[in-house]
PDB file of C-alpha atoms in Angstrom:
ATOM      1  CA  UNK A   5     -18.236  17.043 -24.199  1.00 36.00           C
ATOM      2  CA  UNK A   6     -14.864  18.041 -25.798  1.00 39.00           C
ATOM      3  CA  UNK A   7     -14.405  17.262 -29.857  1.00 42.00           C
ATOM      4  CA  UNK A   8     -11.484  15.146 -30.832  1.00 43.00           C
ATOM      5  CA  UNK A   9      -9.927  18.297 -31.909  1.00 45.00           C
ATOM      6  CA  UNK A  10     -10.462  20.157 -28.860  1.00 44.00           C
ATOM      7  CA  UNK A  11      -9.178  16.996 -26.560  1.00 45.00           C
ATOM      8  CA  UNK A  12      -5.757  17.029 -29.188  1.00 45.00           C
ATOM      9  CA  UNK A  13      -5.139  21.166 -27.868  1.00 47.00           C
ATOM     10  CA  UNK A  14      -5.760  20.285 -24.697  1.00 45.00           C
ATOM     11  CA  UNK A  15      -3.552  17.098 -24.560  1.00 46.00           C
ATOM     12  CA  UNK A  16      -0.360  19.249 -25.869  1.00 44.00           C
ATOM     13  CA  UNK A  17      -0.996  21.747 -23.842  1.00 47.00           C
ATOM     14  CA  UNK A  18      -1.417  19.904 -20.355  1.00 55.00           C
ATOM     15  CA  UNK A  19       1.612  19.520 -18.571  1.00 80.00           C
ATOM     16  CA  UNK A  20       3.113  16.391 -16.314  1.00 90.00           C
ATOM     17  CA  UNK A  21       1.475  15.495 -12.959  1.00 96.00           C
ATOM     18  CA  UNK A  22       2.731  13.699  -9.992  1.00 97.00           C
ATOM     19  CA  UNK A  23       1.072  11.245  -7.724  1.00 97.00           C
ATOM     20  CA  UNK A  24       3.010   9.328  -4.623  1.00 97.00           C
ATOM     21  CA  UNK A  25       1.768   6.079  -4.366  1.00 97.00           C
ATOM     22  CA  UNK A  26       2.457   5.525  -0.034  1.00 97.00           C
ATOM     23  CA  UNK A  27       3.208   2.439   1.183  1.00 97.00           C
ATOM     24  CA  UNK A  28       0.372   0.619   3.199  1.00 97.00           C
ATOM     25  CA  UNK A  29       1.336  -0.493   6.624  1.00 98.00           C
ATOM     26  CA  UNK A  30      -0.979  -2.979   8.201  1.00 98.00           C
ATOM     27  CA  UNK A  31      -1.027  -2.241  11.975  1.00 98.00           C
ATOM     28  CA  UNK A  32      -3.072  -4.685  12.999  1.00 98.00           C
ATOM     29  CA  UNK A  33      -4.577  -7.544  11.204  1.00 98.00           C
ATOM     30  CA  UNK A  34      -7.241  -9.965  12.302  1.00 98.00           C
ATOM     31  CA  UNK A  35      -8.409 -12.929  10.536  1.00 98.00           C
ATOM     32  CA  UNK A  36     -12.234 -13.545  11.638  1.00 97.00           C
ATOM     33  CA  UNK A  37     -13.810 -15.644   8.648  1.00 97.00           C
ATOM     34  CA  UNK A  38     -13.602 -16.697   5.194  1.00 94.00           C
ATOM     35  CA  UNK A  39     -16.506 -16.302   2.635  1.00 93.00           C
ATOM     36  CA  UNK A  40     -18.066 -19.278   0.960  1.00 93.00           C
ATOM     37  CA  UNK A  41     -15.601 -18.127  -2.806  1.00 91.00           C
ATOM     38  CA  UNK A  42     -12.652 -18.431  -0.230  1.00 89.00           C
ATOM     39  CA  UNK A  43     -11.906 -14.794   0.667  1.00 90.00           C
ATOM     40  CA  UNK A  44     -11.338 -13.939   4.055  1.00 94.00           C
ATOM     41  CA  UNK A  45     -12.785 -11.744   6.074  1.00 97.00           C
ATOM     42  CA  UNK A  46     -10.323  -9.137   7.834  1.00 97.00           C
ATOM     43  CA  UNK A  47     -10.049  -6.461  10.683  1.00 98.00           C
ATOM     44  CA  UNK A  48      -7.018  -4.005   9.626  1.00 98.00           C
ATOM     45  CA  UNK A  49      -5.982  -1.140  10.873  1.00 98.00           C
ATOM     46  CA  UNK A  50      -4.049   0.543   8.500  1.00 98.00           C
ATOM     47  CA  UNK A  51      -1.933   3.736   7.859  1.00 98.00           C
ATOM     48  CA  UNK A  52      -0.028   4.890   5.352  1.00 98.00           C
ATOM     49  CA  UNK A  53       3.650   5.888   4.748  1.00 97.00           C
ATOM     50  CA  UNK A  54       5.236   9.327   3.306  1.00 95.00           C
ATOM     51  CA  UNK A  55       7.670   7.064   1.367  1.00 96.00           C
ATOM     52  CA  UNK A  56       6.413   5.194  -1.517  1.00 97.00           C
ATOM     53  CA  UNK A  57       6.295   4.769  -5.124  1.00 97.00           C
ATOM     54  CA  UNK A  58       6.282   7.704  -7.709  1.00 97.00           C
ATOM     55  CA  UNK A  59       4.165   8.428 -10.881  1.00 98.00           C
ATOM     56  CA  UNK A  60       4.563  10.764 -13.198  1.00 98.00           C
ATOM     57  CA  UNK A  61       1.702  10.917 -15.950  1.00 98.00           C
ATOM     58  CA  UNK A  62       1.509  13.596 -19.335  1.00 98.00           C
ATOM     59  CA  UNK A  63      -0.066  13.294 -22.990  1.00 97.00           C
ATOM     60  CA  UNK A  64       1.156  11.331 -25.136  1.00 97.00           C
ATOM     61  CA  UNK A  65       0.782  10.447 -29.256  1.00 96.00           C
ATOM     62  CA  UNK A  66       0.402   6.809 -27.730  1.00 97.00           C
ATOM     63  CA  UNK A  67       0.086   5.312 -24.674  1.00 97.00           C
ATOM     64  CA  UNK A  68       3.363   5.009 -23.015  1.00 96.00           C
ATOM     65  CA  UNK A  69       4.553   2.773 -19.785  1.00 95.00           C
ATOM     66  CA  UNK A  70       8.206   3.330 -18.072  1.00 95.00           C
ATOM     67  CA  UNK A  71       9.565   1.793 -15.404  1.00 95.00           C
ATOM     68  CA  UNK A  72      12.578   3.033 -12.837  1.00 95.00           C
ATOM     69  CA  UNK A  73      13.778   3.448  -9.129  1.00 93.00           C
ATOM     70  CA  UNK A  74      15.263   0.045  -7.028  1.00 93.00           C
ATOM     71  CA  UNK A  75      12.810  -2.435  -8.016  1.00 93.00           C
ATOM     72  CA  UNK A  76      11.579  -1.489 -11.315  1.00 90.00           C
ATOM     73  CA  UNK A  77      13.753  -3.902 -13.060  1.00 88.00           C
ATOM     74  CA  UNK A  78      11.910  -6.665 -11.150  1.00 83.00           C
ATOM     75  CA  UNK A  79       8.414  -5.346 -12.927  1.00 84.00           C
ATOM     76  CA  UNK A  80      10.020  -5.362 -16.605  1.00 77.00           C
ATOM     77  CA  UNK A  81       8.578  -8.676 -17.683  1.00 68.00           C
ATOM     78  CA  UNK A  82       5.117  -7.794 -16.174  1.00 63.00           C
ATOM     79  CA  UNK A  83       3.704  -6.821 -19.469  1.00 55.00           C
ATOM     80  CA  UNK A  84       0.187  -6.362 -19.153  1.00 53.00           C
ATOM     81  CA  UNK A  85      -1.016  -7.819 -16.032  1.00 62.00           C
ATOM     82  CA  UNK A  86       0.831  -4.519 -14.232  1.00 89.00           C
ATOM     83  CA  UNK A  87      -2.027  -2.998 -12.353  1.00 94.00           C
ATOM     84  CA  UNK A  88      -1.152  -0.053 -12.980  1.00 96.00           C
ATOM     85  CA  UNK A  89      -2.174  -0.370 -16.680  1.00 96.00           C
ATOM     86  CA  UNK A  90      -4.989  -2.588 -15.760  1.00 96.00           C
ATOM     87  CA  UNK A  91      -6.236   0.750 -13.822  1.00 98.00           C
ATOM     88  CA  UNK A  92      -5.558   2.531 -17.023  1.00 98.00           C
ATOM     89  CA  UNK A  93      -7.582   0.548 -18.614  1.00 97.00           C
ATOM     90  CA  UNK A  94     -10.459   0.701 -16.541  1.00 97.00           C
ATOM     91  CA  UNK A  95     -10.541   3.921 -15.943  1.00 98.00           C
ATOM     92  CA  UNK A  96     -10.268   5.178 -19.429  1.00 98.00           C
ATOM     93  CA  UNK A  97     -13.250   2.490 -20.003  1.00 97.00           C
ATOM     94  CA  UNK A  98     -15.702   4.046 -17.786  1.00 97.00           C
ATOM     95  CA  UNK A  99     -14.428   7.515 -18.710  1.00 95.00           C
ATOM     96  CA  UNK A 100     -14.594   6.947 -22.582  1.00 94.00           C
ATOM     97  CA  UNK A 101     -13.666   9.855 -25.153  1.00 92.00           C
ATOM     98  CA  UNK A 102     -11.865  12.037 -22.106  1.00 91.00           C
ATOM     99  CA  UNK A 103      -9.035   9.778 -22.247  1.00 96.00           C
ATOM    100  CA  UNK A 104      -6.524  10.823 -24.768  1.00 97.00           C
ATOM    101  CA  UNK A 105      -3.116   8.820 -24.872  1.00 97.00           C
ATOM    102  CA  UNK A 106      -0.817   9.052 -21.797  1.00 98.00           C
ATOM    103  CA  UNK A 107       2.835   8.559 -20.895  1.00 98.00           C
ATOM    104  CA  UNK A 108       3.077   7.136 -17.286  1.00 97.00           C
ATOM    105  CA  UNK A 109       6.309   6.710 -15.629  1.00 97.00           C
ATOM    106  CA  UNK A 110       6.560   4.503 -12.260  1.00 96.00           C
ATOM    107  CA  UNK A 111       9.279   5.153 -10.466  1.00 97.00           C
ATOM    108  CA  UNK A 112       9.018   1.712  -8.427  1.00 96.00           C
ATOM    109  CA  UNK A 113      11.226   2.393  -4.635  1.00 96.00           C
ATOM    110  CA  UNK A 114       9.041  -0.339  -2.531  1.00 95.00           C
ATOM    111  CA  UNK A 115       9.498  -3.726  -2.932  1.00 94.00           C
ATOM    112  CA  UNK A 116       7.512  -5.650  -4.640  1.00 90.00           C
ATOM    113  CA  UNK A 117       4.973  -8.235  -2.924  1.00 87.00           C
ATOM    114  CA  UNK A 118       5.768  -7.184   0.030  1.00 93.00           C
ATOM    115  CA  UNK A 119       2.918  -6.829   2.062  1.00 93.00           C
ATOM    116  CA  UNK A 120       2.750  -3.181   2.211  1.00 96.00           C
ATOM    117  CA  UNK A 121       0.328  -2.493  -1.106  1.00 90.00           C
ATOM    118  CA  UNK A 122       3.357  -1.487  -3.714  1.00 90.00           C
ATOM    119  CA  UNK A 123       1.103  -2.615  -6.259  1.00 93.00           C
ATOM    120  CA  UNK A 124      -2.304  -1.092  -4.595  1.00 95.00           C
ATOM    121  CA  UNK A 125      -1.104   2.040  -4.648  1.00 97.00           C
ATOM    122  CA  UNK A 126       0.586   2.286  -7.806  1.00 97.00           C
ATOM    123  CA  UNK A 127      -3.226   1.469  -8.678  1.00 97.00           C
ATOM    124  CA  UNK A 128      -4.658   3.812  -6.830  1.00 98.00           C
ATOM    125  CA  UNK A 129      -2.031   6.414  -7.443  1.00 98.00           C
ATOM    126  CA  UNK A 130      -3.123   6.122 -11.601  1.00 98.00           C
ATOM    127  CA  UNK A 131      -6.720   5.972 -10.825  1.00 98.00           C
ATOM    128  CA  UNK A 132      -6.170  10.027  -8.924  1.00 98.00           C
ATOM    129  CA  UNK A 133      -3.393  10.861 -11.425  1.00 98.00           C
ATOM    130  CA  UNK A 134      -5.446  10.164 -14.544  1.00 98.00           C
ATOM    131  CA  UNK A 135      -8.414  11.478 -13.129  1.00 97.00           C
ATOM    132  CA  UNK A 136      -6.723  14.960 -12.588  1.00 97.00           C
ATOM    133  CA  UNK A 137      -4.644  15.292 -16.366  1.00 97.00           C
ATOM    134  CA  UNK A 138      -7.628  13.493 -18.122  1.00 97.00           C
ATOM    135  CA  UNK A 139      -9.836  16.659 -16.140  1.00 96.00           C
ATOM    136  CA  UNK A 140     -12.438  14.496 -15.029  1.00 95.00           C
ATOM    137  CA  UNK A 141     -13.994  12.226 -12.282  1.00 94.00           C
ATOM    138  CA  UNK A 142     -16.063   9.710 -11.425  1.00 96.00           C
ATOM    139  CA  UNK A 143     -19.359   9.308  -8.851  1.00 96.00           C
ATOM    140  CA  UNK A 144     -17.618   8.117  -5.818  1.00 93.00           C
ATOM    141  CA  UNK A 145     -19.438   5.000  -5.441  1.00 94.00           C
ATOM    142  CA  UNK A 146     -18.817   4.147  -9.185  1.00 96.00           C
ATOM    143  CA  UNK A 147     -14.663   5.179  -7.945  1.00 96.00           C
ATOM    144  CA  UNK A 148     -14.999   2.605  -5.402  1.00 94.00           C
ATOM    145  CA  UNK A 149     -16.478   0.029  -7.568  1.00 95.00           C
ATOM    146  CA  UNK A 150     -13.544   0.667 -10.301  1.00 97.00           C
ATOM    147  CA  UNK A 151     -11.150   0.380  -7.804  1.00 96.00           C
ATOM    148  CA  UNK A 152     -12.670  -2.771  -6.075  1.00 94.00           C
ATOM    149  CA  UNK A 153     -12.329  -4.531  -9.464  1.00 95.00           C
ATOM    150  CA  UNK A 154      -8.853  -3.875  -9.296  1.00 96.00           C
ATOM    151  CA  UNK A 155      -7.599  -5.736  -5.966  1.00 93.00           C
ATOM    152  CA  UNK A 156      -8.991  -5.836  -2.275  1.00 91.00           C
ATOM    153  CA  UNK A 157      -6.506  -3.069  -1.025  1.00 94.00           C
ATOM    154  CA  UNK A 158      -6.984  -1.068  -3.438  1.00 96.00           C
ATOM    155  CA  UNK A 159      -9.647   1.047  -2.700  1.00 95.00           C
ATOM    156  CA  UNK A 160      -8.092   1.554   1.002  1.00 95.00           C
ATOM    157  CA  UNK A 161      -4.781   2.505  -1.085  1.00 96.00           C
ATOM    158  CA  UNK A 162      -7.014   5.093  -2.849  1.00 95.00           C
ATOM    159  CA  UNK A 163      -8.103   7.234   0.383  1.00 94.00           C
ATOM    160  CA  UNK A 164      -4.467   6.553   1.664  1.00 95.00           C
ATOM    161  CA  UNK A 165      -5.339   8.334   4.866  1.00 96.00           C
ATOM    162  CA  UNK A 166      -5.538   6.148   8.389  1.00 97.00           C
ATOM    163  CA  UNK A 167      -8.482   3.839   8.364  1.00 97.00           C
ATOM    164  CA  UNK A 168      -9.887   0.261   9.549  1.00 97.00           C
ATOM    165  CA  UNK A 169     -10.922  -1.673   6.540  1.00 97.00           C
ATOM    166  CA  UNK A 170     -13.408  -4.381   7.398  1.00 96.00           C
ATOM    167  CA  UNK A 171     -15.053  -7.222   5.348  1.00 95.00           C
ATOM    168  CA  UNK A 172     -12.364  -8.136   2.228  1.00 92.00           C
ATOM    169  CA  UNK A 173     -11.242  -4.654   2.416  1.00 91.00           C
ATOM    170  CA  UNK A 174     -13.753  -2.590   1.355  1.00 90.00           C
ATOM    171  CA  UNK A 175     -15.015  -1.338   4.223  1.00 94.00           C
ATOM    172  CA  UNK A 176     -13.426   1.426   4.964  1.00 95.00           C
ATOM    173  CA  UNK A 177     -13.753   3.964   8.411  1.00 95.00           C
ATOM    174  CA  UNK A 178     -11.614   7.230   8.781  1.00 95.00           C
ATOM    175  CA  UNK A 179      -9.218   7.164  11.478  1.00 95.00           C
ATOM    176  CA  UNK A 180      -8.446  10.853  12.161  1.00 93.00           C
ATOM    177  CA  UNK A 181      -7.230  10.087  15.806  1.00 93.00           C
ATOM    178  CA  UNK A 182      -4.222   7.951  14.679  1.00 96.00           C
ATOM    179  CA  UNK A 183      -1.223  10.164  15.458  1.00 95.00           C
ATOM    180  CA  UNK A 184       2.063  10.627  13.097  1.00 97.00           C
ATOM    181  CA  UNK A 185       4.534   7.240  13.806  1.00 98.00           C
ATOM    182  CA  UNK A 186       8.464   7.375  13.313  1.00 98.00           C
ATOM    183  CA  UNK A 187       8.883   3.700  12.102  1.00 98.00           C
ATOM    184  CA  UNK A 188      11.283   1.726   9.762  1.00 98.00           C
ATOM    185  CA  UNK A 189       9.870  -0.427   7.518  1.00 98.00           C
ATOM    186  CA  UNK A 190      12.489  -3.582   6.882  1.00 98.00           C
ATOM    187  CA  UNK A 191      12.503  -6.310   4.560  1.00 98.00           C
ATOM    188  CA  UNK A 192      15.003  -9.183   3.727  1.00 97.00           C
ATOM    189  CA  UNK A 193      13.559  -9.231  -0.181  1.00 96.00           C
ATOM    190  CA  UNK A 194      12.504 -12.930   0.056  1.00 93.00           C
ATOM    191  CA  UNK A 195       9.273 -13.894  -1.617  1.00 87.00           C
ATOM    192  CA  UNK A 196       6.870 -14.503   0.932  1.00 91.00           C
ATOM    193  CA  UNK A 197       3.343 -16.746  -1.014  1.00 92.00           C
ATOM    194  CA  UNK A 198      -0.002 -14.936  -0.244  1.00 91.00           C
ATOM    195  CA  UNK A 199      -2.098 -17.741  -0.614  1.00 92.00           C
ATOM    196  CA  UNK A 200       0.202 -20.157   1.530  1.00 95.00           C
ATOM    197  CA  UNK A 201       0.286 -17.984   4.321  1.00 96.00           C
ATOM    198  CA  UNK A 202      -3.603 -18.009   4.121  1.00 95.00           C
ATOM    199  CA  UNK A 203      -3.674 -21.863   3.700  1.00 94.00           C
ATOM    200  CA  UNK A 204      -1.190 -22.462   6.646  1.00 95.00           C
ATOM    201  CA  UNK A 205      -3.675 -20.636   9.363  1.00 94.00           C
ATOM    202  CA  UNK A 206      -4.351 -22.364  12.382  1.00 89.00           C
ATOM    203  CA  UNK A 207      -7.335 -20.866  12.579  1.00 93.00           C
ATOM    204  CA  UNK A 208      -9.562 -18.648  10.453  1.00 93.00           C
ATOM    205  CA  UNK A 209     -12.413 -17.562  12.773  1.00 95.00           C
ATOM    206  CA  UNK A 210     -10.255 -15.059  15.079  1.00 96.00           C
ATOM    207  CA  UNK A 211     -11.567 -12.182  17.765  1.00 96.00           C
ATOM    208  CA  UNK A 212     -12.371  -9.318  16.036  1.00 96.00           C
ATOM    209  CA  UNK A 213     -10.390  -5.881  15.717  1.00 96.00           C
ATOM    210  CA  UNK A 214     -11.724  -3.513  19.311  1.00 94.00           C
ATOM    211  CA  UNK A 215      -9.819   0.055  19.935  1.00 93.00           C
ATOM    212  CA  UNK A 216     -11.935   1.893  22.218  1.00 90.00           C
ATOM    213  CA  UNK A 217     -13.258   5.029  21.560  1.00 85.00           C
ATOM    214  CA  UNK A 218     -10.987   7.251  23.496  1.00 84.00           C
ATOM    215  CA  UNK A 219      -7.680   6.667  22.568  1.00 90.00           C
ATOM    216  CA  UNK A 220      -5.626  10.127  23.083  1.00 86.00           C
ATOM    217  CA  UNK A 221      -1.750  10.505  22.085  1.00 90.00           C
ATOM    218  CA  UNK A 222       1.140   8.206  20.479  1.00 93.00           C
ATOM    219  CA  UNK A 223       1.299   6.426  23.931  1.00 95.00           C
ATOM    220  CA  UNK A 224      -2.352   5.561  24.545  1.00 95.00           C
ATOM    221  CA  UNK A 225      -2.373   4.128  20.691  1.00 96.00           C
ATOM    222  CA  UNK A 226       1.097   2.059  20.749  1.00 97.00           C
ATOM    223  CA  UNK A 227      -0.427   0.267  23.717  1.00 96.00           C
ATOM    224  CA  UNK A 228      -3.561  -0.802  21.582  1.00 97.00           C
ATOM    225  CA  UNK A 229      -1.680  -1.399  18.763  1.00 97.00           C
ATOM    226  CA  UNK A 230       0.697  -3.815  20.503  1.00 97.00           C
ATOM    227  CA  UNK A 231      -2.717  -5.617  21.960  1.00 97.00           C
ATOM    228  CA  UNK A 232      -3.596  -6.303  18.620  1.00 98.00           C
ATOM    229  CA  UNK A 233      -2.031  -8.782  16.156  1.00 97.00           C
ATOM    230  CA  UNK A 234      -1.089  -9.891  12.685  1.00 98.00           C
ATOM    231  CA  UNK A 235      -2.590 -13.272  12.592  1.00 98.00           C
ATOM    232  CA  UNK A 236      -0.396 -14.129   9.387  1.00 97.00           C
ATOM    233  CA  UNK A 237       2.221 -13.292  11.054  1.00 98.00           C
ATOM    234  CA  UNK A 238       2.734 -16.733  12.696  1.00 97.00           C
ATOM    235  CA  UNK A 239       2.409 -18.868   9.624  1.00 97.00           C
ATOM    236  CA  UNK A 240       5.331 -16.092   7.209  1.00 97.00           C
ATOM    237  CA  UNK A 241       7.490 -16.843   9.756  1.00 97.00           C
ATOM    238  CA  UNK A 242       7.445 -20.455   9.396  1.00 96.00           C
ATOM    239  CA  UNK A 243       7.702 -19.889   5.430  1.00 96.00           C
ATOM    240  CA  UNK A 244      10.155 -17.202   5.816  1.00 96.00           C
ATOM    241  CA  UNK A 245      12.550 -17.154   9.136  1.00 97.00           C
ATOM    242  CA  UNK A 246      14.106 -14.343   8.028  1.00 97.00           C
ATOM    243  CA  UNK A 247      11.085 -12.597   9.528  1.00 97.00           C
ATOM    244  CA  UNK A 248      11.937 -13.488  12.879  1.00 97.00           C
ATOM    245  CA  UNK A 249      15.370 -12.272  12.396  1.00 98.00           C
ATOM    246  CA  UNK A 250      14.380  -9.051  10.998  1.00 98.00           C
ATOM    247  CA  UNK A 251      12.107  -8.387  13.722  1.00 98.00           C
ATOM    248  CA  UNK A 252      14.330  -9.171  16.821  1.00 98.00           C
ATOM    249  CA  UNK A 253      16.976  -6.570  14.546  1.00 98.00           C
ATOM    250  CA  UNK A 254      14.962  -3.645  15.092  1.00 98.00           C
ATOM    251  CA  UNK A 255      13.892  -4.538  18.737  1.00 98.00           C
ATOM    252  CA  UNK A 256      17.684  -4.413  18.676  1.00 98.00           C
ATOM    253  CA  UNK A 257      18.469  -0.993  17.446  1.00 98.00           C
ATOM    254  CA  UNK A 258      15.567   0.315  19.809  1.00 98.00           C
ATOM    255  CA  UNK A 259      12.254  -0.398  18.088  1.00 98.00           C
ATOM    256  CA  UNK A 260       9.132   0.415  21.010  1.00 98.00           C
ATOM    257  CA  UNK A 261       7.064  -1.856  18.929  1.00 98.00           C
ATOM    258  CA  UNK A 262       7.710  -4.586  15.802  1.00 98.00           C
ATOM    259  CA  UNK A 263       5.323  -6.374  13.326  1.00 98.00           C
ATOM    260  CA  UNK A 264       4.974  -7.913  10.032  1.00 98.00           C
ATOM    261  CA  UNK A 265       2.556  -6.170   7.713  1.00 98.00           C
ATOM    262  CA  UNK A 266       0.141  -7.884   5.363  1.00 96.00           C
ATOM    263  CA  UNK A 267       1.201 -10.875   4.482  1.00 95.00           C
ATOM    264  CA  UNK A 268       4.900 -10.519   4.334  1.00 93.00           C
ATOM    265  CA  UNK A 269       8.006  -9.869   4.780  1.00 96.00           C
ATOM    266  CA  UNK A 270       7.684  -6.212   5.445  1.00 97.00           C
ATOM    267  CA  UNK A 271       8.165  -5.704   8.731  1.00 98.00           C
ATOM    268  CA  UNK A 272       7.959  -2.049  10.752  1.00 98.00           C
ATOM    269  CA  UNK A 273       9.126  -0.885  13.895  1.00 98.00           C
ATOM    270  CA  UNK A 274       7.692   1.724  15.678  1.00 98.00           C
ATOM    271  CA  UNK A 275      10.522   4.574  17.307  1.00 98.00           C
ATOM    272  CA  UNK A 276       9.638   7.403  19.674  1.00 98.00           C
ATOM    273  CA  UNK A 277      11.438   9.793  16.995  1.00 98.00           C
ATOM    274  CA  UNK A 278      11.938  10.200  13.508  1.00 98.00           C
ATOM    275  CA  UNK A 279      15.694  10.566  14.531  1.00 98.00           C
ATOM    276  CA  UNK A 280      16.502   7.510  16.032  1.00 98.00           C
ATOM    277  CA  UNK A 281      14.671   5.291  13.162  1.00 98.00           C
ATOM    278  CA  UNK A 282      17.037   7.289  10.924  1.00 98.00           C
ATOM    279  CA  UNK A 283      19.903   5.978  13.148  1.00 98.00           C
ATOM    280  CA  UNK A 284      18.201   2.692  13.405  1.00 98.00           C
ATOM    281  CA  UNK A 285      17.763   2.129   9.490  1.00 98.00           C
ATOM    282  CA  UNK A 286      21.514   3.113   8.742  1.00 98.00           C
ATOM    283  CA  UNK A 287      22.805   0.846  11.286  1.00 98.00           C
ATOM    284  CA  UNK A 288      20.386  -1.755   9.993  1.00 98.00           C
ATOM    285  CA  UNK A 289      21.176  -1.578   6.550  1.00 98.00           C
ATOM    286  CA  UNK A 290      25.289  -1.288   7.370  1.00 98.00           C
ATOM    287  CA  UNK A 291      24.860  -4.421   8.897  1.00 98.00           C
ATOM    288  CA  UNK A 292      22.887  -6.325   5.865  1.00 98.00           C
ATOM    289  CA  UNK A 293      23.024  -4.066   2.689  1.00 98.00           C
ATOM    290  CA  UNK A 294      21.631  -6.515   0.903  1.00 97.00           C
ATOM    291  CA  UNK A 295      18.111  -6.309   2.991  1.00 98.00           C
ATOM    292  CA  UNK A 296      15.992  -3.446   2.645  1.00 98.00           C
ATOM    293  CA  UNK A 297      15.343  -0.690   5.066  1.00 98.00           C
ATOM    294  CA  UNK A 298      13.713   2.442   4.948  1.00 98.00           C
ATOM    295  CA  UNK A 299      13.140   5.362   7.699  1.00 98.00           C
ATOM    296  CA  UNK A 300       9.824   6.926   7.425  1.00 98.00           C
ATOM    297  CA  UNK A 301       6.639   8.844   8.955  1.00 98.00           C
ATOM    298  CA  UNK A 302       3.135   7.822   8.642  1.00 98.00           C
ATOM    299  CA  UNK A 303       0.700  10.290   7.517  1.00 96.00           C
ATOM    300  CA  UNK A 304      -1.102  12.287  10.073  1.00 89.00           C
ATOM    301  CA  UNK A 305      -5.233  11.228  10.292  1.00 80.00           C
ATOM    302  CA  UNK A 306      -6.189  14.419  10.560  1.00 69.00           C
ATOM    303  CA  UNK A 307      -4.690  15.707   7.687  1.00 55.00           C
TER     304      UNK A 307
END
């Protein structure tokens, strides 16, 4: 184990790192139960976005927390209940002496409750930043424990590679046979409430999530995708029409597939090419600069 000393030479002498925190896109979500402390059981399939939050971490006298990009202002009266200091915290808990001072910088460009894990990945961004300038890792099953403690999506946030999460979220299966998707994600930065799009659900005992085991190519997987659903879907857009209206936009501007992720309002739609949701998102956002709308890829599951 290093001496104070020693971890004081190292500190100065270890330079910045860089973590992207991707945005989570829930491409199917199934509702099929709720636990007896009220959390509900889920089928997701999930992938992951190249665009995303940024964080840059280095050594610091003292710990240090900055905040830019689009939506950081909105975070600035977060204080301590940020989870990205919260998985500071814990982390620097279970590591103990390793973890000398740090300045971390989140450059926030997703918004914010959103329903595409801004938040969870920030988390899980800090949790693989700190572990690489602090030199040092945890037992994977203690990892997924930490980052459990931290919030449901979390831990899916932290392989940030194509999966189905089952159970609350922590179950998590590889998908290495979902291909790339062109896609815009689109929101119209209206609060959307978590807990009363859960408490609005018709019905919380919903078919479970089946792909069958031989999907092959973009096509085959857009058709099972589209067979699937977002059961909060239905009860966002009664708290937030605007999700409606986003939706039918992109179907619009020549979407091959539309949903809401998570709980709301993001919204995606699937394109055959990374050019035309490029076209799509600056024709989108010249018609309501106020909304947001972002061209992207998902990460390949193979990668």
């Amino acid at each position: 184990m290093m001496s104070s000393e020693n971890r004081s030479d190292f500190s100065a002498s270890c330079s910045s790192i860089s973590e992207e925190a991707r945005a989570k896109i829930n491409l199917a979500l199934h509702v099929t139960g709720q636990r007896p402390d009220g959390y509900h059981l889920l089928d997701m399939l999930v992938t992951f976005a190249d665009h995303g939050d940024r964080l840059d971490f280095m050594p610091s006298p003292t710990d240090e927390f900055t905040l830019s990009g689009r939506f950081g202002e909105t975070l600035a009266g977060d204080g301590g209940t940020n989870l990205v200091l919260k998985a500071r915290d814990l982390l620097r808990e279970a590591i103990g002496p390793l973890a000398f001072p740090v300045r971390i910088q989140l450059e926030k460009n997703l918004p914010v409750a959103s329903g595409i894990g801004g938040g969870s990945a920030d988390a899980a961004a800090t949790l693989r930043g700190l572990m690489r300038l602090w030199g040092t890792s945890l037992p994977e099953e203690a990892l997924a424990a930490l980052a459990l403690k931290l919030g449901a999506d979390v831990p899916m946030c932290l392989a940030s590679r194509p999966l189905i999460a089952r159970g609350i979220g922590e179950k998590i299966e590889p998908v290495p046979e979902l291909p790339v998707l062109a896609m815009v994600l689109a929101n119209p930065l209206k609060g959307v409430s978590t807990p009363e799009v859960f408490r609005r659900l018709a019905t919380k005992n919903n078919p479970t999530l089946r792909l069958a085991p031989s999907l092959r190519g973009t096509a085959d997987w857009l058709a099972a995708i589209g067979a699937a659903r977002n059961d909060l879907e239905p009860p966002a857009r009664e708290l937030v029409p605007e999700i409606a209206v986003i939706s039918a936009m992109l179907q619009a501007h020549g979407a091959l597939l539309t949903r809401m992720s998570g709980s709301g309002a993001t919204c995606f739609g699937i394109f055959a090419t990374m050019a035309a949701a490029e076209d799509a998102a600056a024709a989108l956002h010249d018609a309501r600069p106020d909304w947001y709308f972002q061209a992207t890829e998902t990460v390949s599951g193979g990668a």
